[in-house]
Coordinates of C-alpha atoms in Angstrom, one line a residue:
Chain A
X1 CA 43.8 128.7 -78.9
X2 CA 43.5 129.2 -75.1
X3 CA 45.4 127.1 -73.3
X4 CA 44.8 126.6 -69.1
X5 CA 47.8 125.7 -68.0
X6 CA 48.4 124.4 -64.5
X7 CA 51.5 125.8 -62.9
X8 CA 51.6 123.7 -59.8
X9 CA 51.5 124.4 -56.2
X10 CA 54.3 127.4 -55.8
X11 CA 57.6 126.1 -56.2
X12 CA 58.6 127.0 -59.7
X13 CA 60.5 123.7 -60.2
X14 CA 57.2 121.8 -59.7
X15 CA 55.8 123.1 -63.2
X16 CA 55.3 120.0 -65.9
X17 CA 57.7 120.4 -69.1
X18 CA 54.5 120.5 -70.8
X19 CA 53.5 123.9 -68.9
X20 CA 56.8 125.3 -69.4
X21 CA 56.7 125.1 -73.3
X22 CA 53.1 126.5 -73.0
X23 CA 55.2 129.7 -71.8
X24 CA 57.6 129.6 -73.9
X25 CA 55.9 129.9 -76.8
X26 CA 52.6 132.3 -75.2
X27 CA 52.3 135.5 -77.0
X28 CA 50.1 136.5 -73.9
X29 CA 49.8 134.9 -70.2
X30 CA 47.0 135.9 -67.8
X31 CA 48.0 134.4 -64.2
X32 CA 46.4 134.4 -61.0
X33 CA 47.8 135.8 -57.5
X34 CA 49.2 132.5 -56.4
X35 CA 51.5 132.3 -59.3
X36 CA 54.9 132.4 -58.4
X37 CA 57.1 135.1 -60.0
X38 CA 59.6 132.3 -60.7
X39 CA 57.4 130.2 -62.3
X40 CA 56.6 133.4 -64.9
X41 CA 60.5 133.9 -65.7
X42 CA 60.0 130.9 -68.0
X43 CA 58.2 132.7 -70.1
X44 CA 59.7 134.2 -73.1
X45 CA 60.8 137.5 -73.1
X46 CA 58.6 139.2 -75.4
X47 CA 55.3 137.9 -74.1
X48 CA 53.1 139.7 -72.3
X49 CA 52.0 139.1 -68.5
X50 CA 48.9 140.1 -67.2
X51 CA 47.3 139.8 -63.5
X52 CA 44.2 138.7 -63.1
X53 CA 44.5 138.0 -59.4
X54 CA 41.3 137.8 -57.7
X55 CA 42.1 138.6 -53.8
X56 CA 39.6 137.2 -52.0
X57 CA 36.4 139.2 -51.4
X58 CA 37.8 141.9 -54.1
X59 CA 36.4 142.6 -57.1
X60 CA 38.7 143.9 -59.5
X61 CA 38.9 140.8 -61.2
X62 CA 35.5 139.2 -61.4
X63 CA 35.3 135.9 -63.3
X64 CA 33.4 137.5 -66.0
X65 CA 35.6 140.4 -66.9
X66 CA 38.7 137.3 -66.8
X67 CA 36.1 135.4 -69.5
X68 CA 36.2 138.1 -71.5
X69 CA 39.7 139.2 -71.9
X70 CA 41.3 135.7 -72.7
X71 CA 38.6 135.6 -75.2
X72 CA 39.4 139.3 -77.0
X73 CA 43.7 138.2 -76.9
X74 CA 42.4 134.7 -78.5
X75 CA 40.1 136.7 -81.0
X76 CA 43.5 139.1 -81.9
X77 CA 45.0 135.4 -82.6
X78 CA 47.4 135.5 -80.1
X79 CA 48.3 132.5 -78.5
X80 CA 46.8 132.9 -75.0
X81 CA 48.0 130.8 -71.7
X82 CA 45.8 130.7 -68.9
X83 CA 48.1 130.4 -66.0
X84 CA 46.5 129.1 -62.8
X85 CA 47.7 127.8 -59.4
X86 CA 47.4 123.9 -58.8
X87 CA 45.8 121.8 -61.5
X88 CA 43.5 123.8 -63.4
X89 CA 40.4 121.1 -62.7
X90 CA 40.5 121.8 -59.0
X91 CA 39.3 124.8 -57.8
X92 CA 40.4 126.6 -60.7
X93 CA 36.9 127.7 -62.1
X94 CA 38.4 126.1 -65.3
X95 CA 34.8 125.5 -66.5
X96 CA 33.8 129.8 -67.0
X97 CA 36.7 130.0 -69.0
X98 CA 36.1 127.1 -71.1
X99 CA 32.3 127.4 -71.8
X100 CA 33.7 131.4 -72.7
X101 CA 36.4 130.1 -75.0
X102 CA 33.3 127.9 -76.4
X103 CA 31.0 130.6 -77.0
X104 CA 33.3 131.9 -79.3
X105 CA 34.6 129.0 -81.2
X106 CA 38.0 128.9 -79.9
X107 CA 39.9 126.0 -79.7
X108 CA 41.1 125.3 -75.8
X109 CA 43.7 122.8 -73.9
X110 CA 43.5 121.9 -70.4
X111 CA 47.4 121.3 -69.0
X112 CA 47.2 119.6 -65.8
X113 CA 49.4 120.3 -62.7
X114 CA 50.4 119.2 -59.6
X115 CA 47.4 120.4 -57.0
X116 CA 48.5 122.3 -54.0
X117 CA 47.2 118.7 -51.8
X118 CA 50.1 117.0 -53.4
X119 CA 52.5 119.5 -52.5
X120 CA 51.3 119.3 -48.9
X121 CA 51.6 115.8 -48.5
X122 CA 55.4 116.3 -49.8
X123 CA 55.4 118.8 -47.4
X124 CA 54.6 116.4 -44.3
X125 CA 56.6 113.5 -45.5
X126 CA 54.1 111.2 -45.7
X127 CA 51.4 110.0 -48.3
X128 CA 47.9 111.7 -48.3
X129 CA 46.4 107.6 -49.0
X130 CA 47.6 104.6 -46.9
X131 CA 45.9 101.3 -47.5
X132 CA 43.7 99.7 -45.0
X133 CA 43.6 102.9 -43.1
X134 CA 42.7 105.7 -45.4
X135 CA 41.4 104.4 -49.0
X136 CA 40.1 107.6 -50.1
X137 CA 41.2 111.4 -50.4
X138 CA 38.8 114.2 -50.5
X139 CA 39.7 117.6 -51.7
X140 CA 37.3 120.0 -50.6
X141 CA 36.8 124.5 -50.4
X142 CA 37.0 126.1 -46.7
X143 CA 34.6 128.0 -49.1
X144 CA 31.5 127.9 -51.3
X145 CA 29.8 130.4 -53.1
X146 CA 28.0 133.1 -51.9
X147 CA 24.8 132.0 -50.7
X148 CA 25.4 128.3 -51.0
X149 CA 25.0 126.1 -47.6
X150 CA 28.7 125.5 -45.8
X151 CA 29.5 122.5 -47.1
X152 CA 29.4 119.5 -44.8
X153 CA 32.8 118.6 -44.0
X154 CA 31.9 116.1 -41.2
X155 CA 29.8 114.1 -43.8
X156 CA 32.8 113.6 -45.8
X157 CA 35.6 112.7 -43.2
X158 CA 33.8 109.5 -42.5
X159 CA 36.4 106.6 -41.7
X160 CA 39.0 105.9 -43.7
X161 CA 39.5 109.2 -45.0
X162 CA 41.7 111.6 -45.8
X163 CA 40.6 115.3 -46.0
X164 CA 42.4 118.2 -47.7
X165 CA 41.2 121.7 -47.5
X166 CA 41.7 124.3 -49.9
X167 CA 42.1 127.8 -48.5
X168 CA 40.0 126.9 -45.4
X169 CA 41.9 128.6 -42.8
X170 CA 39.6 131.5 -42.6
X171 CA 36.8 129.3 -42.0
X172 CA 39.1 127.5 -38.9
X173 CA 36.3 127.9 -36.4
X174 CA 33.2 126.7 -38.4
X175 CA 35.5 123.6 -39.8
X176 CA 36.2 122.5 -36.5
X177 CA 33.0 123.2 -35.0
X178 CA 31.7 121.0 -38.1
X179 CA 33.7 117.8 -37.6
X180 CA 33.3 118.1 -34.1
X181 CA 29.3 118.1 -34.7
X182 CA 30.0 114.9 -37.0
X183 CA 32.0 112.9 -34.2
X184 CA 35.5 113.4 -35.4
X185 CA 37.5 113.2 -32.2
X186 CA 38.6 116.5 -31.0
X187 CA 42.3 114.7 -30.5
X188 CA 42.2 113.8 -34.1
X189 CA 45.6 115.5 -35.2
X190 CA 45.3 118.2 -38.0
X191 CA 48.3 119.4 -40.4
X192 CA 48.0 122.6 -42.1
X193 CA 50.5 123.7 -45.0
X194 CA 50.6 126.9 -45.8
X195 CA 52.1 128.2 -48.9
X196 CA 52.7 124.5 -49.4
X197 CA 56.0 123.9 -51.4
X198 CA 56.6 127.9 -51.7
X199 CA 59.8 129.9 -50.4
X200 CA 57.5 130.5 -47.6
X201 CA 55.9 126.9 -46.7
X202 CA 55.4 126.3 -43.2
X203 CA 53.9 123.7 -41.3
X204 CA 51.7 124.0 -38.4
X205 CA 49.9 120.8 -36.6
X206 CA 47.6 120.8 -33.4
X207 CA 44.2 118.9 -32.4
X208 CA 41.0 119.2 -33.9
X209 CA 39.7 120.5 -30.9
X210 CA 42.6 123.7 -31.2
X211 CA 41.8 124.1 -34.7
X212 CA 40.8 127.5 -34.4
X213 CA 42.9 128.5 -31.6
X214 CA 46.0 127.9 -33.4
X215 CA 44.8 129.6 -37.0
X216 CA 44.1 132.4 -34.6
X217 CA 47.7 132.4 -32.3
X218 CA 49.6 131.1 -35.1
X219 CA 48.6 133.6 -37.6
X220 CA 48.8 131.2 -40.1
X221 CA 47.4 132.2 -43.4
X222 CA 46.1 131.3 -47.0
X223 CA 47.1 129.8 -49.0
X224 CA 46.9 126.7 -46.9
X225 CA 45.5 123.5 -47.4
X226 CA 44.4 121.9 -44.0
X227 CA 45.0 117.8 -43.8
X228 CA 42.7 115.9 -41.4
X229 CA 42.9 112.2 -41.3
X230 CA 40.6 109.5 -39.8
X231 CA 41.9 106.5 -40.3
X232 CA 39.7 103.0 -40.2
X233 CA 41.2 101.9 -37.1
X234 CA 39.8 105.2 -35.5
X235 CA 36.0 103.6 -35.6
X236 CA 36.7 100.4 -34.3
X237 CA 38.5 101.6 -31.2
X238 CA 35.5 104.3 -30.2
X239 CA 32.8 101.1 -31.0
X240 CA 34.8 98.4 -29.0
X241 CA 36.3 101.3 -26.2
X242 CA 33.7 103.8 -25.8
X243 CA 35.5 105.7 -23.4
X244 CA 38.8 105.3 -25.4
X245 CA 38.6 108.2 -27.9
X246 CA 41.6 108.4 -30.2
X247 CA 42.9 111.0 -32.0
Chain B
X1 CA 68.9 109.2 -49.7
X2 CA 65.7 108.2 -51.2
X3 CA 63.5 110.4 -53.5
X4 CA 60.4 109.0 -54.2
X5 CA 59.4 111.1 -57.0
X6 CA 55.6 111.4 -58.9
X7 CA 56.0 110.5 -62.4
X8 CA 53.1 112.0 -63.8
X9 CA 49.6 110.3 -65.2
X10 CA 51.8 109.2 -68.4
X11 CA 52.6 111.1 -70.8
X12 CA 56.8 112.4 -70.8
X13 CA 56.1 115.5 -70.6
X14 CA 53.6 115.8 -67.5
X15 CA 57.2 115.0 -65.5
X16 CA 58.1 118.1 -63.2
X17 CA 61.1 119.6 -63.7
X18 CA 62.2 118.8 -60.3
X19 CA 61.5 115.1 -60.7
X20 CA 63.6 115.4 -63.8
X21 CA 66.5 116.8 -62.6
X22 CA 66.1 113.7 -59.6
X23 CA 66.2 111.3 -62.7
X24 CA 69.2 112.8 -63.9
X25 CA 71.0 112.7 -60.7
X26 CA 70.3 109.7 -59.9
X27 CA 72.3 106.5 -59.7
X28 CA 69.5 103.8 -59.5
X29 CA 65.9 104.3 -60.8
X30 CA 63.1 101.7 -59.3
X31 CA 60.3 102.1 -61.6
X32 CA 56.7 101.1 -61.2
X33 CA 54.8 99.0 -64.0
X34 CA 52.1 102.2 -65.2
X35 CA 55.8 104.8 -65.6
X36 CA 56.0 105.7 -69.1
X37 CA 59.5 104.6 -70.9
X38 CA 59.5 108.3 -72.2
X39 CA 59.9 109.3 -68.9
X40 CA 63.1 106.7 -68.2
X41 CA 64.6 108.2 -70.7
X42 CA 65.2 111.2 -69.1
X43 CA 67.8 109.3 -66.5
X44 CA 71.4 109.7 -67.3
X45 CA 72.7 106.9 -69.6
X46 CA 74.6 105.3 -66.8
X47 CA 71.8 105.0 -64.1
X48 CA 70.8 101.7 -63.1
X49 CA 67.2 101.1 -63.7
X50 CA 65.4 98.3 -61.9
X51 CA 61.4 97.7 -63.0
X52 CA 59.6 96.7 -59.4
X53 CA 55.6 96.5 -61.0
X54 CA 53.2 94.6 -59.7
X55 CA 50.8 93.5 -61.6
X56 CA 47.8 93.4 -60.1
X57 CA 47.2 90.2 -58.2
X58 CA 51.0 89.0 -59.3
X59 CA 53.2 89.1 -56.5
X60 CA 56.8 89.0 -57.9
X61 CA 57.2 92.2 -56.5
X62 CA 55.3 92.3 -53.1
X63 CA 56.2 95.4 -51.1
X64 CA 57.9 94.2 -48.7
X65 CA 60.7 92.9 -51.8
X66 CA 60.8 96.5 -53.1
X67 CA 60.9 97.9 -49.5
X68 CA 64.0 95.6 -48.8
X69 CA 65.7 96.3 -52.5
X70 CA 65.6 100.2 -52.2
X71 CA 66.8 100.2 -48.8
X72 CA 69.6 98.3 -49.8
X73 CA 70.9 100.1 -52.4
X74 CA 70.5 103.6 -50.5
X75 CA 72.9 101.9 -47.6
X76 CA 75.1 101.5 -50.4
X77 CA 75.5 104.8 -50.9
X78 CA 73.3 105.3 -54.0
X79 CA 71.2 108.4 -55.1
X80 CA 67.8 106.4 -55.3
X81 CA 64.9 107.6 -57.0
X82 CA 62.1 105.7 -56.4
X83 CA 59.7 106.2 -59.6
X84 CA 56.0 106.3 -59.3
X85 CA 53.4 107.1 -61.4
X86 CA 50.7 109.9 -60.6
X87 CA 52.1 111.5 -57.4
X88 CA 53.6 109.4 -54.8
X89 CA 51.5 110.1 -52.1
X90 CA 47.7 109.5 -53.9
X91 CA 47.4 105.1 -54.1
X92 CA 51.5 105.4 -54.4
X93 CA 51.9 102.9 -51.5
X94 CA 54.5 105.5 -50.0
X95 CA 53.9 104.8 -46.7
X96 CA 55.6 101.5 -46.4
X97 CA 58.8 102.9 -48.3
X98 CA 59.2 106.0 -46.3
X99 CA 58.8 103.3 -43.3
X100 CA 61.2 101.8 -44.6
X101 CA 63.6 104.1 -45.4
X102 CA 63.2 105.7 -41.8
X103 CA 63.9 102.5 -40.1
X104 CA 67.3 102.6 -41.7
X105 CA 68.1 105.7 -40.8
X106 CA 68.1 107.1 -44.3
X107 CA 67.1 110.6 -45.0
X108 CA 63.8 110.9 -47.9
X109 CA 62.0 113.6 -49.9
X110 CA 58.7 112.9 -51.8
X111 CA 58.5 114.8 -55.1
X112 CA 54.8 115.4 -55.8
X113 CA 53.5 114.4 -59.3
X114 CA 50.3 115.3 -61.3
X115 CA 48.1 112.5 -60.2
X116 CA 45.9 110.9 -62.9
X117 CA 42.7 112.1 -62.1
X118 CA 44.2 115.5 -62.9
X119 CA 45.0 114.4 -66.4
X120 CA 41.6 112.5 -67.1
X121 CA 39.7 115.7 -66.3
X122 CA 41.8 117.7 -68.6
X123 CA 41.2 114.8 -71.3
X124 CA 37.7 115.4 -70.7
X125 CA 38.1 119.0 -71.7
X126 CA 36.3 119.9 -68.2
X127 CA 37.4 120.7 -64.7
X128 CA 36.4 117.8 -62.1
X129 CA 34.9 120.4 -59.5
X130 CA 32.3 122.7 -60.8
X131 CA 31.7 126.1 -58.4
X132 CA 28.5 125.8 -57.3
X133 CA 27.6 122.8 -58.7
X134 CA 30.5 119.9 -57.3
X135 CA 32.3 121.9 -54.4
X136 CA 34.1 118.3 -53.7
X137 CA 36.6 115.7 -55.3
X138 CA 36.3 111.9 -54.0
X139 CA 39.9 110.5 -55.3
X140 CA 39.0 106.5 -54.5
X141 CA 39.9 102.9 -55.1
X142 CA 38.6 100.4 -57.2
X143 CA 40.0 97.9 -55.3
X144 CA 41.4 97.9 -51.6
X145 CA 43.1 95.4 -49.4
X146 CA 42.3 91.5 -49.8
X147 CA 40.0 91.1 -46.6
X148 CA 38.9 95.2 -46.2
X149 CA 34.9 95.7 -46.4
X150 CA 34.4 97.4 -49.9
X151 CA 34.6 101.1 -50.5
X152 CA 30.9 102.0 -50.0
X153 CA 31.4 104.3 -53.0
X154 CA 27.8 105.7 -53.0
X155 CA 28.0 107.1 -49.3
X156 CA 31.1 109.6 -50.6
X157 CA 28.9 110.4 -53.6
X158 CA 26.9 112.9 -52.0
X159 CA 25.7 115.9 -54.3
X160 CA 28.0 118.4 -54.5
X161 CA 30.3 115.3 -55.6
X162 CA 33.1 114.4 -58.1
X163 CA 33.5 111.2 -57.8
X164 CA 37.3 110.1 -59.3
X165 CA 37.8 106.3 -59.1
X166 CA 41.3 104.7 -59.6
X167 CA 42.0 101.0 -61.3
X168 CA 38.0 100.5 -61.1
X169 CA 37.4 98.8 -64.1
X170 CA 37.5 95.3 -63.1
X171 CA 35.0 95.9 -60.0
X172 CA 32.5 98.1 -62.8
X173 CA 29.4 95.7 -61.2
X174 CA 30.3 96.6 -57.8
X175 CA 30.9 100.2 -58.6
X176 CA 27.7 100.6 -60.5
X177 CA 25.2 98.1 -58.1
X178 CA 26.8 100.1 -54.7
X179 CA 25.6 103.4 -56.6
X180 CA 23.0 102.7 -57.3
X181 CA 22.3 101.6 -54.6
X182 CA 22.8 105.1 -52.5
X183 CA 20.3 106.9 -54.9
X184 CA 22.5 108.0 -57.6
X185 CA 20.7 108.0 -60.5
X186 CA 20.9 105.2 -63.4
X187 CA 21.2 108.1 -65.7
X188 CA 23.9 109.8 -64.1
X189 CA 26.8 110.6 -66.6
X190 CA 29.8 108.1 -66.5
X191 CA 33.1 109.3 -67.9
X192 CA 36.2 106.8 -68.3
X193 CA 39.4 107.6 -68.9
X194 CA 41.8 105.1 -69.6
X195 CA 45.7 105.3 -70.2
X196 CA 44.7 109.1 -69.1
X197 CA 47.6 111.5 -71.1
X198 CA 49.0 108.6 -72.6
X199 CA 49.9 107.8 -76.5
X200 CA 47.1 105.4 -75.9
X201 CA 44.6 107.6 -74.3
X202 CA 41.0 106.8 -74.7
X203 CA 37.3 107.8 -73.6
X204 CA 34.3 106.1 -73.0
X205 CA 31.0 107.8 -71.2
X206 CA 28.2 106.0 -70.4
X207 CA 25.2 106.1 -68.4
X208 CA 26.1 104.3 -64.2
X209 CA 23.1 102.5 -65.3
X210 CA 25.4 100.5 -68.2
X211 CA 28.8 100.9 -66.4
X212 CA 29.5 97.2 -66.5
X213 CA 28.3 96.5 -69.8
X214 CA 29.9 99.7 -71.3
X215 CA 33.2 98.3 -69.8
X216 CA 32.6 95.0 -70.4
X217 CA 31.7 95.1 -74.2
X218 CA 33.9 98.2 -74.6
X219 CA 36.9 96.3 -73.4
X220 CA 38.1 98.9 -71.1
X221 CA 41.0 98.4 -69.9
X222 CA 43.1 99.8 -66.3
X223 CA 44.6 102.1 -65.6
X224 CA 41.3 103.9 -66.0
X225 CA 39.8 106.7 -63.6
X226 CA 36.2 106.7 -63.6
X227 CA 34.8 110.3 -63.2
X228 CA 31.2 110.5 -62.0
X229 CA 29.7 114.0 -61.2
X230 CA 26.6 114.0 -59.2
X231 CA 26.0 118.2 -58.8
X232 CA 24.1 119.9 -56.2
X233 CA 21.1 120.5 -58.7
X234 CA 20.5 116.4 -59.3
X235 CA 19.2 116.9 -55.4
X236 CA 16.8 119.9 -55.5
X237 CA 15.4 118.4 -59.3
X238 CA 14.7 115.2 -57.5
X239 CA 13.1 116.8 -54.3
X240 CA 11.2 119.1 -56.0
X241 CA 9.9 116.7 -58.9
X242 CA 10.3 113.0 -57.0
X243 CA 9.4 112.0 -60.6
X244 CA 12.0 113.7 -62.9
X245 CA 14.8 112.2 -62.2
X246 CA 17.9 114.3 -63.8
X247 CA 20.9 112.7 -64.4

């Protein structure tokens, strides 16, 4: 059995009681680099802990070469937990591992967690959703695969929406030049949460239009989730007050 | 002080462990209609627990009552916890109890939850955003606020897209006309989840081209997510061959 086990957004006390017995009773966890150390302490003494960190750009652990040592622990008929930062079904490229697991017959569990969005909206105080203003939340990637067209974040911060970026700080410039291009106001106020609910969390806000500028002077760094709201109201004041932009 | 605190999708043991220990400290528990009695069960025998759900379209419990009743019993000096389901800031109606709160002075935290889209992926067995294939999650309403235009689901289900969509059982037509409507195919793969994590958990797929029927004869019931994937390949198939269409 391979179990992928969500262990939430960084603060170890934000792990489901379901995830923690998952560790208790591992004979072997494989976690990621935004695993907290905390978090791993639940597991039980005896059990082994292995890195599979992928920093980003770096190679040492490709997906593939993850895929294949969960399978040979679960082949050995150790209990295996997949430890991953978030909720394993967002960005947590849950769906390798299970078609893997697949391949060779082995049973697997998906153990959801509290995404790093979540956190960040904790984070700010204030609810990532408001009705009548923003009835819809999209999580998207600063990234995409190599190759693959930048996603098109102005398409999907239409009005009344809310817009969570995952690890996009690195991509500060082309974000902002993106929902600039799409008519997002450049006073349109921006909250980023790095580290979001971590020993480390800090929270940095500016304009759209400084997007980049702050990344950039702030040093603010992944992991970060970037939160851009454009609430319904926004729309109607640019159609009825063309020279009225707000933010 | 007033901790409003994520519950989870359902099932007991998808509560945090920092949302438990805020049940056991806490003197009064407001408790939504979808929270799991598992979960109350984790307050300390003394608390006081109050149930505050609305049912949908029942207003015993409009929001400005439960703004007014938690406020209240924070001024008297209480430990509040505020109990959602899902996380607090995703459809939680958070907004109007941190306003609330704020307005009186009172000091808040939000407790983020795993929110129940979370849990119907990993009931599916699959992650709800595919690398390369759906780079986005759309967490949506079935419903919004009496006299709001409707969602125009279809326009946020570009490819590229996971489409999640909360309570949207009883507006299935709408759901399945507007999408098909904006191009998404009839044969596009429906997935619904309903009582997601819960003792009575159950799926249904479908094709969008029988989502109301499916739900209708099926007797699907809320709280559901609806979890429609439209990948970045259903584009280039269709533009390549206008007459395959690949669901």
């Amino acid at each position: 059995m391979i179990s992928l086990v969500g262990a939430g957004p960084g603060a170890a006390d934000l792990l489901t009681l379901r995830a923690l017995r998952c560790l208790q009773r591992a004979d072997v966890i494989f976690y990621d680099r935004l695993v907290d150390p905390e978090v791993l302490a639940h597991a039980r003494p005896g059990a082994e802990r292995i890195y599979v960190g992928k920093a980003v750009g770096a190679c040492d652990w490709p997906q593939e070469r993850i895929d294949a040592v969960i399978v040979a622990a679960a082949l050995q008929g150790k209990r295996v937990v997949r430890l991953k930062s978030g909720d394993p079904g967002i960005f947590g490229r849950a769906t390798e591992e299970l078609a893997a697991a697949r391949r060779h017959g082995i049973p697997t569990e998906i153990v959801p967690g509290v995404t790093a969005a979540s956190a960040a909206g904790a984070a700010l105080g204030r609810a990532l959703t408001e009705r009548g203003e923003t009835d819809r939340l999209v999580l998207a990637t600063g990234t995409c695969r190599p190759g693959d067209d930048a996603p098109d974040w102005g398409a999907m911060l239409m009005p009344g929406t809310t817009l969570a970026l995952y690890m996009g700080v690195s991509q500060a410039a082309r974000i902002e030049a993106n929902l600039l291009a799409a008519g997002v106001p450049d006073r349109a106020s921006v909250e980023i949460v790095s580290h979001a609910s971590g020993a480390d969390q800090r929270i940095v806000t500016c304009c759209l239009g400084t997007l980049a500028r702050t990344v950039r002077r702030q040093g603010v760094e992944n992991p970060a989730i970037i939160v851009i709201r454009r609430p319904k109201g926004e729309l109607s004041c640019s159609a009825l007050h063309p020279l009225r932009r707000v933010g």
